[in-house]
């Protein structure tokens, strides 16, 4: 087997393992869904939080919403993101505090590859007892 073939095989195996892990974590989350939203069992004494955000700069027409959705999903956050008429991106996220904090850093410093973030504002951060969303969605 050539080096290229082995590399592609290893990459494909890694991709499959990650998908299985993601599917397992999603099914675990959906197992604890109640009629008012997800109720995550907290084994680490970490609090659930919600937070609104608005990102300023070159954040439209650069796949910012799609990259935000991907990053939020990786961090097991739920909520939504949308473009505004003021050429900003607004959103709402819910999840564990450490994941919210990681997402804040990502929104302030990284974003999509072609974005140029000037400012990120975070408002209405508060503790919650249950998640009100099931996924992280892109609103149009």
mmCIF file of C-alpha atoms in Angstrom, residues 26-139:
data_model
loop_
_atom_site.group_PDB
_atom_site.id
_atom_site.type_symbol
_atom_site.label_atom_id
_atom_site.label_comp_id
_atom_site.label_asym_id
_atom_site.label_seq_id
_atom_site.Cartn_x
_atom_site.Cartn_y
_atom_site.Cartn_z
ATOM 1 C CA UNK A 26 -26.479 13.684 19.537
ATOM 2 C CA UNK A 27 -28.471 10.590 20.450
ATOM 3 C CA UNK A 28 -27.484 11.037 24.100
ATOM 4 C CA UNK A 29 -28.720 14.621 23.986
ATOM 5 C CA UNK A 30 -31.973 13.668 22.297
ATOM 6 C CA UNK A 31 -32.580 10.921 24.886
ATOM 7 C CA UNK A 32 -32.880 13.587 27.569
ATOM 8 C CA UNK A 33 -35.309 15.824 25.657
ATOM 9 C CA UNK A 34 -38.374 16.966 27.536
ATOM 10 C CA UNK A 35 -41.476 18.719 26.271
ATOM 11 C CA UNK A 36 -39.890 22.148 26.887
ATOM 12 C CA UNK A 37 -36.482 21.365 25.411
ATOM 13 C CA UNK A 38 -33.374 19.437 26.246
ATOM 14 C CA UNK A 39 -32.615 18.727 29.866
ATOM 15 C CA UNK A 40 -28.932 17.799 30.038
ATOM 16 C CA UNK A 41 -27.789 15.717 32.955
ATOM 17 C CA UNK A 42 -24.994 17.711 34.532
ATOM 18 C CA UNK A 43 -22.357 15.428 36.002
ATOM 19 C CA UNK A 44 -19.602 18.057 36.242
ATOM 20 C CA UNK A 45 -21.528 20.659 38.290
ATOM 21 C CA UNK A 46 -21.169 23.030 35.347
ATOM 22 C CA UNK A 47 -24.024 25.435 34.726
ATOM 23 C CA UNK A 48 -26.037 25.819 31.556
ATOM 24 C CA UNK A 49 -26.015 29.328 30.108
ATOM 25 C CA UNK A 50 -27.540 31.270 27.270
ATOM 26 C CA UNK A 51 -26.022 34.222 25.478
ATOM 27 C CA UNK A 52 -26.869 36.507 22.558
ATOM 28 C CA UNK A 53 -24.171 37.812 20.223
ATOM 29 C CA UNK A 54 -23.636 40.252 17.381
ATOM 30 C CA UNK A 55 -20.520 40.222 15.209
ATOM 31 C CA UNK A 56 -19.360 43.303 13.264
ATOM 32 C CA UNK A 57 -16.969 43.490 10.316
ATOM 33 C CA UNK A 58 -16.773 41.547 7.077
ATOM 34 C CA UNK A 59 -19.046 38.725 8.185
ATOM 35 C CA UNK A 60 -21.556 38.428 5.359
ATOM 36 C CA UNK A 61 -20.892 36.656 2.046
ATOM 37 C CA UNK A 62 -17.923 34.846 3.648
ATOM 38 C CA UNK A 63 -19.767 31.744 4.966
ATOM 39 C CA UNK A 64 -19.644 33.097 8.516
ATOM 40 C CA UNK A 65 -23.013 31.593 9.480
ATOM 41 C CA UNK A 66 -22.080 28.147 8.180
ATOM 42 C CA UNK A 67 -18.751 28.152 10.017
ATOM 43 C CA UNK A 68 -20.487 29.413 13.164
ATOM 44 C CA UNK A 69 -22.993 26.567 12.937
ATOM 45 C CA UNK A 70 -20.189 24.011 12.495
ATOM 46 C CA UNK A 71 -18.198 25.370 15.450
ATOM 47 C CA UNK A 72 -21.270 25.551 17.693
ATOM 48 C CA UNK A 73 -22.167 21.968 16.803
ATOM 49 C CA UNK A 74 -18.610 20.832 17.626
ATOM 50 C CA UNK A 75 -18.983 22.507 21.016
ATOM 51 C CA UNK A 76 -22.419 20.905 21.634
ATOM 52 C CA UNK A 77 -24.159 24.273 21.644
ATOM 53 C CA UNK A 78 -27.686 24.906 20.424
ATOM 54 C CA UNK A 79 -29.257 28.110 19.156
ATOM 55 C CA UNK A 80 -29.279 30.053 15.914
ATOM 56 C CA UNK A 81 -27.380 32.545 13.764
ATOM 57 C CA UNK A 82 -28.622 34.999 11.122
ATOM 58 C CA UNK A 83 -27.540 37.902 8.913
ATOM 59 C CA UNK A 84 -28.917 41.363 9.662
ATOM 60 C CA UNK A 85 -29.786 44.275 7.389
ATOM 61 C CA UNK A 86 -26.945 46.211 9.080
ATOM 62 C CA UNK A 87 -24.382 43.741 7.584
ATOM 63 C CA UNK A 88 -23.711 42.111 10.933
ATOM 64 C CA UNK A 89 -24.367 38.589 12.142
ATOM 65 C CA UNK A 90 -26.565 38.006 15.201
ATOM 66 C CA UNK A 91 -27.195 34.854 17.121
ATOM 67 C CA UNK A 92 -28.210 33.077 20.265
ATOM 68 C CA UNK A 93 -26.387 30.154 21.873
ATOM 69 C CA UNK A 94 -27.096 27.837 24.775
ATOM 70 C CA UNK A 95 -24.959 25.208 26.446
ATOM 71 C CA UNK A 96 -22.418 24.627 29.189
ATOM 72 C CA UNK A 97 -20.496 27.691 30.357
ATOM 73 C CA UNK A 98 -17.078 26.415 29.237
ATOM 74 C CA UNK A 99 -18.431 25.728 25.741
ATOM 75 C CA UNK A 100 -20.092 29.165 25.600
ATOM 76 C CA UNK A 101 -16.762 30.740 26.620
ATOM 77 C CA UNK A 102 -14.907 28.804 23.899
ATOM 78 C CA UNK A 103 -17.466 29.904 21.314
ATOM 79 C CA UNK A 104 -17.098 33.532 22.408
ATOM 80 C CA UNK A 105 -13.351 33.355 21.809
ATOM 81 C CA UNK A 106 -13.925 31.741 18.410
ATOM 82 C CA UNK A 107 -16.461 34.425 17.440
ATOM 83 C CA UNK A 108 -14.091 37.226 18.530
ATOM 84 C CA UNK A 109 -10.915 35.904 16.958
ATOM 85 C CA UNK A 110 -11.521 33.358 14.231
ATOM 86 C CA UNK A 111 -14.856 33.164 12.444
ATOM 87 C CA UNK A 112 -14.830 31.955 8.854
ATOM 88 C CA UNK A 113 -11.543 31.957 6.911
ATOM 89 C CA UNK A 114 -12.473 35.013 4.823
ATOM 90 C CA UNK A 115 -14.146 37.026 7.591
ATOM 91 C CA UNK A 116 -12.624 40.119 9.179
ATOM 92 C CA UNK A 117 -14.031 40.572 12.652
ATOM 93 C CA UNK A 118 -13.954 44.142 13.966
ATOM 94 C CA UNK A 119 -16.033 43.711 17.109
ATOM 95 C CA UNK A 120 -18.070 41.065 18.912
ATOM 96 C CA UNK A 121 -20.775 41.989 21.401
ATOM 97 C CA UNK A 122 -22.232 39.498 23.869
ATOM 98 C CA UNK A 123 -25.438 40.345 25.724
ATOM 99 C CA UNK A 124 -28.120 38.756 27.891
ATOM 100 C CA UNK A 125 -25.824 36.074 29.261
ATOM 101 C CA UNK A 126 -27.679 34.259 31.990
ATOM 102 C CA UNK A 127 -27.964 30.872 33.659
ATOM 103 C CA UNK A 128 -30.700 28.549 32.399
ATOM 104 C CA UNK A 129 -32.032 25.223 33.639
ATOM 105 C CA UNK A 130 -32.961 23.737 30.246
ATOM 106 C CA UNK A 131 -32.017 24.255 26.632
ATOM 107 C CA UNK A 132 -34.801 25.816 24.567
ATOM 108 C CA UNK A 133 -33.460 24.683 21.185
ATOM 109 C CA UNK A 134 -32.570 21.228 19.846
ATOM 110 C CA UNK A 135 -29.934 22.187 17.263
ATOM 111 C CA UNK A 136 -27.830 25.148 16.177
ATOM 112 C CA UNK A 137 -29.695 26.502 13.171
ATOM 113 C CA UNK A 138 -29.057 29.069 10.444
ATOM 114 C CA UNK A 139 -32.005 31.454 10.204
#
